[in-house]
Short mmCIF file of C-alpha atoms and ligand atoms in Angstrom, two decimals:
data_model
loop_
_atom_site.label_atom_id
_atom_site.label_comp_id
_atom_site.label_asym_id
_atom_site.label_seq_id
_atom_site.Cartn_x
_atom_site.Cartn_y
_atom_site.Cartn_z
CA UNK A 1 -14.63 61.13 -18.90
CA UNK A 2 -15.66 57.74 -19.37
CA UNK A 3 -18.09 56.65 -22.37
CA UNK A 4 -20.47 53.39 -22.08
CA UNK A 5 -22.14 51.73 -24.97
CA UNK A 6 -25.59 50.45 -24.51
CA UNK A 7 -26.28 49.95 -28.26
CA UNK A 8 -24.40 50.05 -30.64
CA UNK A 9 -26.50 47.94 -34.00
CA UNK A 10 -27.44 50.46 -36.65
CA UNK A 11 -31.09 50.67 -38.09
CA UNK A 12 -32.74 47.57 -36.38
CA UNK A 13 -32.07 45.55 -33.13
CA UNK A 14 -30.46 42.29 -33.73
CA UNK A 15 -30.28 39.15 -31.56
CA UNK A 16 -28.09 36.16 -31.52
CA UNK A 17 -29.42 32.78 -33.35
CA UNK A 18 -29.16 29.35 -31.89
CA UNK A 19 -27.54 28.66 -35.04
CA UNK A 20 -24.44 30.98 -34.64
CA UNK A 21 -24.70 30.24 -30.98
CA UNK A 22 -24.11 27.01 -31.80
CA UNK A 23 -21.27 28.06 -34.27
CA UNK A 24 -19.27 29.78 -31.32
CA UNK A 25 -19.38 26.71 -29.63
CA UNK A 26 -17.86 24.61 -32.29
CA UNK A 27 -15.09 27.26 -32.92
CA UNK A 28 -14.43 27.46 -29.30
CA UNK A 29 -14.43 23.78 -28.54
CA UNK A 30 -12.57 23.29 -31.58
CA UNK A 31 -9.50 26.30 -30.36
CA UNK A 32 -9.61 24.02 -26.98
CA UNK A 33 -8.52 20.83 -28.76
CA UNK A 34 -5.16 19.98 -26.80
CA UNK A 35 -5.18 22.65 -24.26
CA UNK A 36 -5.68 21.16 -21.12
CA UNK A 37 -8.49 23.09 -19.57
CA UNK A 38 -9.01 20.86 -16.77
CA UNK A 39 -9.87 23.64 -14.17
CA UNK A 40 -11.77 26.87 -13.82
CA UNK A 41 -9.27 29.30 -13.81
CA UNK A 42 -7.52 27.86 -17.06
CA UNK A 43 -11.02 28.00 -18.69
CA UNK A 44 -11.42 31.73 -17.86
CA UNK A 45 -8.27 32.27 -18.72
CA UNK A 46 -8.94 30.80 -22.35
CA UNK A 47 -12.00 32.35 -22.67
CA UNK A 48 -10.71 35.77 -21.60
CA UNK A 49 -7.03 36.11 -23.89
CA UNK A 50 -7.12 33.17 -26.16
CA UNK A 51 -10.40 32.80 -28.15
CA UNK A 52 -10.85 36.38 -29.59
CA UNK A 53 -13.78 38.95 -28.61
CA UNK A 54 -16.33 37.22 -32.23
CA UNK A 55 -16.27 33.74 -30.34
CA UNK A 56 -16.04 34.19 -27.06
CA UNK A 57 -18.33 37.55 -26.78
CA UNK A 58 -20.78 38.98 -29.38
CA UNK A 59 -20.91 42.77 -30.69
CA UNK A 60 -24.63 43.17 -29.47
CA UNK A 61 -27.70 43.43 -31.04
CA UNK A 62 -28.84 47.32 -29.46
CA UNK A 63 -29.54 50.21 -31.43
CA UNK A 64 -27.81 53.07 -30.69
CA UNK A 65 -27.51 54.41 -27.37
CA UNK A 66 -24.29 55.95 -25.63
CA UNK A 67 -23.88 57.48 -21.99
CA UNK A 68 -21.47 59.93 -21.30
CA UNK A 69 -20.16 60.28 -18.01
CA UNK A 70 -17.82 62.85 -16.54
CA UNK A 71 -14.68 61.60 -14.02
CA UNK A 72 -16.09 61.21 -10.75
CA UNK A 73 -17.63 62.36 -8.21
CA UNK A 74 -20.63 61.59 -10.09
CA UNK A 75 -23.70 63.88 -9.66
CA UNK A 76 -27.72 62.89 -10.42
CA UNK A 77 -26.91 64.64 -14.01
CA UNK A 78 -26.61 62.33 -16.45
CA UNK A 79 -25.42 62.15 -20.49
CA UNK A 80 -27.55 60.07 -23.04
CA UNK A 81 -26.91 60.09 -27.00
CA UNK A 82 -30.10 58.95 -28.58
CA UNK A 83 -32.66 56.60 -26.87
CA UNK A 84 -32.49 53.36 -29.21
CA UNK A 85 -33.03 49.97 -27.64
CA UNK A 86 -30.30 50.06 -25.66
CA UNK A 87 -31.53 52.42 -23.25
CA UNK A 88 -33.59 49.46 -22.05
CA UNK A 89 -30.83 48.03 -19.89
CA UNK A 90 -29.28 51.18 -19.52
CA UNK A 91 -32.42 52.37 -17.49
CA UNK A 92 -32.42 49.01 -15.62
CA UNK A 93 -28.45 50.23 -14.62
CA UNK A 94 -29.85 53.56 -13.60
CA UNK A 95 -32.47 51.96 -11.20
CA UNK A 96 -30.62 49.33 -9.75
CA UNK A 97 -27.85 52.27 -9.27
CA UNK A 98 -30.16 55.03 -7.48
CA UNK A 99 -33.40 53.09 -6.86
CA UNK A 100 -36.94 54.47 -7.64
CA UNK A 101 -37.02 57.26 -5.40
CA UNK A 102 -36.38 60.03 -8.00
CA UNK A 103 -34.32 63.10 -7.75
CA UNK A 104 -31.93 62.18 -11.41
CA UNK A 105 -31.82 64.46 -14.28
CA UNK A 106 -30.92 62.79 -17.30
CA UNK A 107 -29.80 65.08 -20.36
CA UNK A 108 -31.01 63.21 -23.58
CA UNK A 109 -28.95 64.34 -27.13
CA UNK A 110 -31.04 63.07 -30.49
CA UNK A 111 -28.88 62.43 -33.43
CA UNK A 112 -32.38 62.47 -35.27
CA UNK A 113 -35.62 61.31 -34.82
CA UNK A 114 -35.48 57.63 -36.88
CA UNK A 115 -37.62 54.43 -35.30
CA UNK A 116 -33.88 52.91 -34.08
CA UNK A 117 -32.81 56.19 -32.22
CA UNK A 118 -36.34 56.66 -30.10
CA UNK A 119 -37.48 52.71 -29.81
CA UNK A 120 -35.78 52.62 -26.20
CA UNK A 121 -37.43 55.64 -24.42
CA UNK A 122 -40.92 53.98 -24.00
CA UNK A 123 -39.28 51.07 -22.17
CA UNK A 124 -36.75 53.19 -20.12
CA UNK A 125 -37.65 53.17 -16.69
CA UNK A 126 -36.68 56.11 -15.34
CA UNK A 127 -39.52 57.81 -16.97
CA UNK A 128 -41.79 56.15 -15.31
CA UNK A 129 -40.43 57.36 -11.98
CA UNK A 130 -42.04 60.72 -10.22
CA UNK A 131 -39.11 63.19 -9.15
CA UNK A 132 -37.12 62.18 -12.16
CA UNK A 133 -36.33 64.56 -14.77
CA UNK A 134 -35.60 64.05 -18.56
CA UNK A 135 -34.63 66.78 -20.83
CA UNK A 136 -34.90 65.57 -24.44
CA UNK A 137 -32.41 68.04 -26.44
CA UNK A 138 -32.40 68.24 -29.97
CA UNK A 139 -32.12 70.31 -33.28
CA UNK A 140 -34.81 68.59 -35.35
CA UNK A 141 -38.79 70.69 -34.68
CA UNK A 142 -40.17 67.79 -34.40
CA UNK A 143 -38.78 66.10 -31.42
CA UNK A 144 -41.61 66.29 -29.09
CA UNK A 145 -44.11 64.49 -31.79
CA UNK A 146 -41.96 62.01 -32.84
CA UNK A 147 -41.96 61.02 -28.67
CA UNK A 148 -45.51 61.62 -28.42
CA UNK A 149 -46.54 60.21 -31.47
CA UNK A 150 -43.86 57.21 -30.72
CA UNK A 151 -46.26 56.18 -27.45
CA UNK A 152 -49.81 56.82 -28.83
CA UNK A 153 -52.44 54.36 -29.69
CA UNK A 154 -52.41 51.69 -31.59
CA UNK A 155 -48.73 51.98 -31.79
CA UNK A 156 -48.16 51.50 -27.47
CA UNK A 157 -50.26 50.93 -24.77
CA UNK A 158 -49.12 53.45 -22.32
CA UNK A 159 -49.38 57.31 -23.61
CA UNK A 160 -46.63 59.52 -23.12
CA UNK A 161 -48.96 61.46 -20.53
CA UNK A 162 -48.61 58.50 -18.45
CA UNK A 163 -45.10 58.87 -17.83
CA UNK A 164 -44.38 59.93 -14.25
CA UNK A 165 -41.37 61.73 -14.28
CA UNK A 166 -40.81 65.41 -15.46
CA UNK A 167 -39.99 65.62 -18.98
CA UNK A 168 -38.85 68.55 -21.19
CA UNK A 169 -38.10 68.98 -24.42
CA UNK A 170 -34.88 71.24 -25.41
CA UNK A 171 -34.45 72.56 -29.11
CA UNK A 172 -30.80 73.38 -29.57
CA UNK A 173 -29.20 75.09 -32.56
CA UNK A 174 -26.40 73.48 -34.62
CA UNK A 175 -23.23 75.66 -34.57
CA UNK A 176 -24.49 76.90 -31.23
CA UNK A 177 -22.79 75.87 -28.04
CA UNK A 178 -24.20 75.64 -24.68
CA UNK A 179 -23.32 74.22 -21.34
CA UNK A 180 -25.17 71.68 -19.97
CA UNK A 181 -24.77 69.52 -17.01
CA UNK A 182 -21.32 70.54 -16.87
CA UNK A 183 -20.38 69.84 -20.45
CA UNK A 184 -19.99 71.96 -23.82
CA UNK A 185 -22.15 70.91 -26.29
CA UNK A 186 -22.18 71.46 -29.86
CA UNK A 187 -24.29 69.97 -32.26
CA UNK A 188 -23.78 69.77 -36.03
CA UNK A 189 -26.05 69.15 -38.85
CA UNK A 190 -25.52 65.86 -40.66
CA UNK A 191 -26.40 64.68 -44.25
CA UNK A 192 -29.01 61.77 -43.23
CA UNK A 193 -32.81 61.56 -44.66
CA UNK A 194 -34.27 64.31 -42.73
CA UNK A 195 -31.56 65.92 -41.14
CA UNK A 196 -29.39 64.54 -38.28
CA UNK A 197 -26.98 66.24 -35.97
CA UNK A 198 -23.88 65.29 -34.53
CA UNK A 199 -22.57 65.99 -31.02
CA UNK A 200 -19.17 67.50 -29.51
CA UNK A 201 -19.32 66.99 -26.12
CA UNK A 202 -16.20 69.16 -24.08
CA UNK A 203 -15.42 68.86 -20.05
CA UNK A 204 -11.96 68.73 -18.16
CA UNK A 205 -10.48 68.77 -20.91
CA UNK A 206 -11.15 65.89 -23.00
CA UNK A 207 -13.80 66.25 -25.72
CA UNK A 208 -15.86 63.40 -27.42
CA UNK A 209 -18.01 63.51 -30.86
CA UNK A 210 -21.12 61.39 -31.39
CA UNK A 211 -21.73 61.11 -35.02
CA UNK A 212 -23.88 58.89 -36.10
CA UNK A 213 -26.31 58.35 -39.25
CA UNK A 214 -24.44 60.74 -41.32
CA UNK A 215 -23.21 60.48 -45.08
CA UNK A 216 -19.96 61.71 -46.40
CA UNK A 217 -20.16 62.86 -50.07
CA UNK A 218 -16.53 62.86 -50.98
CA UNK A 219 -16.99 65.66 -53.30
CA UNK A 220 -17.24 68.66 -51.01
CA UNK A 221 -13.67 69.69 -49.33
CA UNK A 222 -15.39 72.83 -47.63
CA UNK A 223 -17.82 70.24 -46.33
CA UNK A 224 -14.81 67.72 -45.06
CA UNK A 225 -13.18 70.58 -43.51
CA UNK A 226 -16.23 71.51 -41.84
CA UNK A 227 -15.87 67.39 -40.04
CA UNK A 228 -12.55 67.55 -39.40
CA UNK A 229 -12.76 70.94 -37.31
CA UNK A 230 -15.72 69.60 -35.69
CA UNK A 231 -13.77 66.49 -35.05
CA UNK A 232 -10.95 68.55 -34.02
CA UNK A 233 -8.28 66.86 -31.29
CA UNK A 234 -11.38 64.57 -30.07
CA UNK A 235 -10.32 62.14 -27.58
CA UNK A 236 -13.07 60.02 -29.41
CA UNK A 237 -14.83 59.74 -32.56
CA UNK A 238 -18.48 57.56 -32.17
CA UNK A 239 -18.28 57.16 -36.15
CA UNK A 240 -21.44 55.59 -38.25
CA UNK A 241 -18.89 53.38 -40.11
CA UNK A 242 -21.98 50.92 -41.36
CA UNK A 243 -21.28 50.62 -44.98
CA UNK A 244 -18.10 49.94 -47.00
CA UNK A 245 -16.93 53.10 -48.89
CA UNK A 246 -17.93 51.18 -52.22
CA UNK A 247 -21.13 50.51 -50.94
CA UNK A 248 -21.49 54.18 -49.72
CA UNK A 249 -20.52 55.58 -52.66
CA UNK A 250 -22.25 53.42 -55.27
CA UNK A 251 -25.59 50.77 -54.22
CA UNK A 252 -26.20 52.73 -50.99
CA UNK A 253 -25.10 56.46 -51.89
CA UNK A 254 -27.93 58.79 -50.67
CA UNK A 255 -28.83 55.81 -47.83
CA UNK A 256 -27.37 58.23 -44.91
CA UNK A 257 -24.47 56.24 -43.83
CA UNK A 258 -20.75 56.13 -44.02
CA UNK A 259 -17.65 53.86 -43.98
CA UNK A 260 -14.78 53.15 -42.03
CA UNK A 261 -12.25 54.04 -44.60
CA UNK A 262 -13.81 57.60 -44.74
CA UNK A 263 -13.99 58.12 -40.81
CA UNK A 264 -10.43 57.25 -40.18
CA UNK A 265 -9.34 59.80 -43.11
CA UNK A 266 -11.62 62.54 -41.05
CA UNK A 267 -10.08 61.65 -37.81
CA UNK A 268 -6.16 61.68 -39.17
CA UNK A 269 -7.46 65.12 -40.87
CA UNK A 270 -8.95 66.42 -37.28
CA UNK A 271 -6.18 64.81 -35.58
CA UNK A 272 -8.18 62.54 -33.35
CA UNK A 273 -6.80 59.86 -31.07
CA UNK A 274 -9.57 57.47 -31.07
CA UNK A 275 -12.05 56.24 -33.84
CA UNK A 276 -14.89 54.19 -32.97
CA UNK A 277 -17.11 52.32 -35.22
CA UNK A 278 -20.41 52.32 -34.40
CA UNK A 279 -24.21 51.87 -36.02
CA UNK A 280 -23.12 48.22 -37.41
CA UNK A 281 -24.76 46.99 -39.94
CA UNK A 282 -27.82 44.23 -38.71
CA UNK A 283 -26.54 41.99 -41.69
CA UNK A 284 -22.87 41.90 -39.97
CA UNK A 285 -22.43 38.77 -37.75
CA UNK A 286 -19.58 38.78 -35.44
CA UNK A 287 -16.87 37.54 -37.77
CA UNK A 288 -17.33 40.72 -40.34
CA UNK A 289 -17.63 42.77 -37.43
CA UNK A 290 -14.06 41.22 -36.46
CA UNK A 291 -12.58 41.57 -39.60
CA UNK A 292 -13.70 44.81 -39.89
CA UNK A 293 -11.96 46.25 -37.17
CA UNK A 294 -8.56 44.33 -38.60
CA UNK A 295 -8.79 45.43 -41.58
CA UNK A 296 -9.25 49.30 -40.38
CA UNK A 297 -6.66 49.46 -37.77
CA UNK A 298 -4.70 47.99 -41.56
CA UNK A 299 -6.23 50.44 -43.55
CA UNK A 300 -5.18 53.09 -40.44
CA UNK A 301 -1.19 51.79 -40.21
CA UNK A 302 -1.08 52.35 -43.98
CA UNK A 303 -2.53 55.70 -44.25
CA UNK A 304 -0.37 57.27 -40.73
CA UNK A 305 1.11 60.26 -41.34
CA UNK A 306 1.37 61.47 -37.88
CA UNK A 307 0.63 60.15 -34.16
CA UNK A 308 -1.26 56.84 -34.33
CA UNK A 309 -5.37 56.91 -34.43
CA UNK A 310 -6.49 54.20 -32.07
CA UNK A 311 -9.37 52.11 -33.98
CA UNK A 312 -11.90 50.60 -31.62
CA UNK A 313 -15.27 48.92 -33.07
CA UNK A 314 -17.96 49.35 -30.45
CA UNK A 315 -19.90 46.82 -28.53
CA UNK A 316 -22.96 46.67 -26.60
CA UNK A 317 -21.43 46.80 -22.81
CA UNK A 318 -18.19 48.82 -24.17
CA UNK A 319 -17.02 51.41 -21.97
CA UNK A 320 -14.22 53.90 -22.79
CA UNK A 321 -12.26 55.72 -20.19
CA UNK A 322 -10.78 58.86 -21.81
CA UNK B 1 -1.70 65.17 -64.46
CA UNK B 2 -0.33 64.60 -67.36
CA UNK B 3 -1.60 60.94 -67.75
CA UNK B 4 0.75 58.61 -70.14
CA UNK B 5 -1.35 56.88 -72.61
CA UNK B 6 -0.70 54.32 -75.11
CA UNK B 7 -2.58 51.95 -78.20
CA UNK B 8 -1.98 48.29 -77.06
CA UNK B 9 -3.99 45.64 -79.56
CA UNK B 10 -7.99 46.62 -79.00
CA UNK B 11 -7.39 48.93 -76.01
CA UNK B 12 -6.14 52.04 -74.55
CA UNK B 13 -3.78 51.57 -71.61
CA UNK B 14 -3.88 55.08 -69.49
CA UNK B 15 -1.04 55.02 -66.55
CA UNK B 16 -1.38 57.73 -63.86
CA UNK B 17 0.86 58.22 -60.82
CA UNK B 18 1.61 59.48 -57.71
CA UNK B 19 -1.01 59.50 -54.86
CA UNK B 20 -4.53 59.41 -55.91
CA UNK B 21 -5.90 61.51 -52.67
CA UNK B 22 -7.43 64.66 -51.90
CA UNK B 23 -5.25 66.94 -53.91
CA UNK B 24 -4.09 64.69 -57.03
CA UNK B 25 -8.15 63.55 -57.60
CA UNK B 26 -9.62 65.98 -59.23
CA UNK B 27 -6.44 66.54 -61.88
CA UNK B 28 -6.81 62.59 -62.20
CA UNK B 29 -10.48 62.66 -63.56
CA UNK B 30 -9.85 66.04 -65.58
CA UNK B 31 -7.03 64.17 -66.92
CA UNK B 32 -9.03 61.16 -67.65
CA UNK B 33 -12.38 62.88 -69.00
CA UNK B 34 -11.21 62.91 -72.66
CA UNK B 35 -10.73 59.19 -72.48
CA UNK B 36 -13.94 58.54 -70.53
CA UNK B 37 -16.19 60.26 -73.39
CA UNK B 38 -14.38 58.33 -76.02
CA UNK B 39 -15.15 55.07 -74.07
CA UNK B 40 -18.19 53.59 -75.26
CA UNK B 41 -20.08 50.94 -77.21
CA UNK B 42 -18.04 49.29 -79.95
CA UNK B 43 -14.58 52.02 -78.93
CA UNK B 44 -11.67 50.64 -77.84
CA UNK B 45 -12.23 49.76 -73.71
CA UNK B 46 -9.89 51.94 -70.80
CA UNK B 47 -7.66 50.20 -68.69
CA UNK B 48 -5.88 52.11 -66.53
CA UNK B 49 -2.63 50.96 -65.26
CA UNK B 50 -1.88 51.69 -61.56
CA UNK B 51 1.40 50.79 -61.45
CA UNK B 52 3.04 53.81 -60.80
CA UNK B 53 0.20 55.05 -58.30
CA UNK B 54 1.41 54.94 -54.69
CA UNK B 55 -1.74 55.59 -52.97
CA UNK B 56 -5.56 56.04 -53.59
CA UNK B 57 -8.01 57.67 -50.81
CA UNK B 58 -11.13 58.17 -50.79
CA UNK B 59 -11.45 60.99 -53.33
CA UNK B 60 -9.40 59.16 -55.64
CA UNK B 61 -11.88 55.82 -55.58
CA UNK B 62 -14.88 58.19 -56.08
CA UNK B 63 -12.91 59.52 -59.00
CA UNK B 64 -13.00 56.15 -60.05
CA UNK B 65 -16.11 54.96 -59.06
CA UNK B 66 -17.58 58.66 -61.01
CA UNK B 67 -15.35 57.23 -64.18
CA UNK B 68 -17.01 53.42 -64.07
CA UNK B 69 -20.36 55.04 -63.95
CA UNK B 70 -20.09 57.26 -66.70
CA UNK B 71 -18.59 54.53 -68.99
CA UNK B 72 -20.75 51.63 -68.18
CA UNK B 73 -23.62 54.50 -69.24
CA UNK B 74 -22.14 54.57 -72.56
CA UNK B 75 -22.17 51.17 -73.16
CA UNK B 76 -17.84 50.93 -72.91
CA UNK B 77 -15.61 49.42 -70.44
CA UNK B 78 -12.93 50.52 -68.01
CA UNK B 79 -10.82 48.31 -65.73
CA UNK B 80 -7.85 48.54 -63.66
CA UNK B 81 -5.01 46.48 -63.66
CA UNK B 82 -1.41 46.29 -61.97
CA UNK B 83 -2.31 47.79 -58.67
CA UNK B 84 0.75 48.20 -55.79
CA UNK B 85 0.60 46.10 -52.25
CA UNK B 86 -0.47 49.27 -50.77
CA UNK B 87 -3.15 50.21 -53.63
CA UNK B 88 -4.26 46.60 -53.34
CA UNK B 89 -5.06 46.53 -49.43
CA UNK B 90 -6.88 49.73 -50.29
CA UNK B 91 -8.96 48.31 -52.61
CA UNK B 92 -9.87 45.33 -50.75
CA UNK B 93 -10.36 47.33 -47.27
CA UNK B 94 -13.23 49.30 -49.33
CA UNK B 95 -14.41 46.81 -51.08
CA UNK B 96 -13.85 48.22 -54.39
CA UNK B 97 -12.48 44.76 -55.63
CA UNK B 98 -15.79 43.71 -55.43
CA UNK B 99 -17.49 46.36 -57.89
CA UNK B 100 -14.75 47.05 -59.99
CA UNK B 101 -12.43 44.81 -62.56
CA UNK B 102 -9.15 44.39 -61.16
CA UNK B 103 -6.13 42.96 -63.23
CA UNK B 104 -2.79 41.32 -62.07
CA UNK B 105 -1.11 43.21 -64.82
CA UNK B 106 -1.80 44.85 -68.22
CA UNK B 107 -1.24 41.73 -69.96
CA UNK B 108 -3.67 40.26 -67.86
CA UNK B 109 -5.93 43.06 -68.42
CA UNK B 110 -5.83 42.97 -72.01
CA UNK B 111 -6.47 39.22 -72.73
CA UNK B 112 -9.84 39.58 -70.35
CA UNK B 113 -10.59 42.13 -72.79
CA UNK B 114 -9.90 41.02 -75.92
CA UNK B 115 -11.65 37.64 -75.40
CA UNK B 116 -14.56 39.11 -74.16
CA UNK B 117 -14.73 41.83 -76.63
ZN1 LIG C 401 -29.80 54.82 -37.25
ZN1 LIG C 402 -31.39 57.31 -39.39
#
């Protein structure tokens, strides 16, 4: 199974400034003081191993979207968690992958209906292409307004009638499984303004959880239980890790959002072997995002108790092979 | 818990121990309520002294954070002081240095308070 990030910014889309542009550029010329890159390859090679993933690359500016794809041989089915901005460019992939002559399903899985999880479907091509097929899954009733709604005047200038390809919508159940393309899927209600829903996702073997835009209250072991079965020997944990536990617990308690320090404490619990942060916070420049992931896979060496919880902090472009 | 407390000058210096985590939390603040309702304006301010506590998770900084809260409601003041490496990193990982008083030691605990009292 292999898991690719297309957005991974929580609440908003975020883009780089020509001032911290200009600040990579600085620290990286600065790192290069005395090294001798007088050729190509030692440049790359500088780029690539010495100045670290904050200078040399950026965390992304996407909100969240996630494809899941099984081990090959890859079939027209296709895996999509949440249709954010970052299905932009993932739709580009898909049609510079299988052209415009139709014939792809692709399975859609809403963590909820929120601006930053639908933003991306209007400008996803492969809805605009006949033969194609989209099934929108979902627990919330609302999920075919909010799309509808999403696309209608004065708010977009094509209507969702417009769209060429085939499009369903799918109301699932949470607690319910069901097989779809070839997966297991289980979805699980979240605490988030208006309900949202996380995702197990189960195929040869390996099993990855989508959880995103969903609060922790602390107080509630039945509830924590409830996470860490649903959690239970993932591969991978997606994590909404936006907020520091103070902050979640304090100034931003009842905002919908958890911490980092909280999701690797549910994945040692559920004995998970990767945690990924995801849904960043839109304040968080590449530096915090940095230290962030230090200071968790700290925060994760301190707390071990058993087999070591890989912590990964998720980028726009990220893929996972599990 | 049984939760060692002793009179030092103007304050009340409460020392808990052991891990502060899912199953020592809720003993902690049951522990601690008797001080927290006696904390208020013009009573003699809380500092809890964390030198015998080995670890805190998240329960146990909720505990916490569900102590601060109540006091700073009442007008008192609670603050922590003396915590271990470990208990430190903890703090500073979830940011609860930055929304809650933390002390070197007692000593250092008690002249904050006593000046500013
Ligand atoms: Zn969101
Ligand atoms: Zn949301």
């Amino acid at each position: 199974m292999k898991v690719r990030f297309w957005g991974t910014r929580g609440s908003i889309p975020v883009a780089l400034t020509a001032p911290q542009i200009r600040a990579k550029l600085i620290a990286a010329f600065t790192r290069a003081i005395g090294q001798r890159l007088d050729n190509a390859e030692r440049i790359t090679q500088f780029v690539d191993h010495e100045l670290g993933f904050d200078i040399a690359g950026t965390f992304g500016g996407h909100s969240s979207c996630v494809q899941i794809e099984a081990a090959p041989p890859h079939s027209a089915e296709h895996l999509i968690c949440d249709m954010g901005s970052g299905a932009r460019p993932l739709g580009q992939e898909m049609i510079s992958r299988f052209g415009v002559a139709g014939g792809q399903t692709y399975h859609v899985f809403m963590s909820h209906l929120h601006w930053d999880h639908i933003m991306g479907f209007p400008f996803f091509t492969p809805a605009y292409i006949p033969g194609n097929r989209i099934v929108i899954h979902g627990c919330h009733a609302e999920l075919e307004h909010a799309f509808r709604r999403q696309q209608a005047a004065p708010s977009f200038p094509v209507e969702f009638t417009q769209l060429a390809a085939n499009i369903e919508f799918d109301t699932l159940r949470a607690g319910e499984t069901r097989d779809i393309a070839g997966f297991r899927v289980t979805p699980k209600k979240q605490l988030h303004g208006g309900d949202s829903y996380g995702y197990r996702f189960e195929r040869d073997g390996k099993v990855v959880i989508y959880t995103t835009d969903s609060e922790h209250k602390l107080d509630n072991a039945e509830e924590r239980d409830g996470f860490a079965d649903f959690f239970r020997d993932a591969d991978m944990v997606i994590f909404d890790a936006m907020y520091s536990l103070a902050d979640a617990i304090s100034v931003k308690a009842d905002w919908g959002h958890s911490s980092n320090i909280v999701g690797v404490e549910l994945c040692q619990l559920a004995g998970a072997r990767r945690f990924c942060m995801f849904h960043h916070e839109p304040a968080s420049d590449d530096s915090a995002i940095a230290s962030l992931l230090v200071e968790t896979r700290r925060f994760e060496e301190i707390t071990r108790e058993g087999a070591p919880l890989e912590v990964l902090t998720a980028y726009d472009g990220l893929e996972v092979v599990l | 818990m049984e939760l060692q407390s002793r009179r030092a000058s103007t304050a009340i210096v409460i020392s808990p121990n052991g891990r502060l985590d899912q199953e020592h939390a809720d003993s902690f603040k049951q522990a601690l309520d008797p001080y927290l309702i006696e904390c208020k304006a013009g009573g003699a301010p809380l500092v809890l002294d964390f030198s015998a506590v080995s670890y805190i998770s998240s329960v146990g900084l909720r505990a916490l954070m569900l102590a601060a809260r109540q006091v700073k409601a009442q007008g008192g003041r609670i603050v922590v002081a003396a915590l271990t490496p470990i208990v430190r990193e903890v703090f500073e990982i979830s940011r609860f240095n930055l929304v809650f008083a933390v002390f070197a030691d007692v000593d250092a605990a008690l002249t904050s308070l006593a000046t500013q009292a």
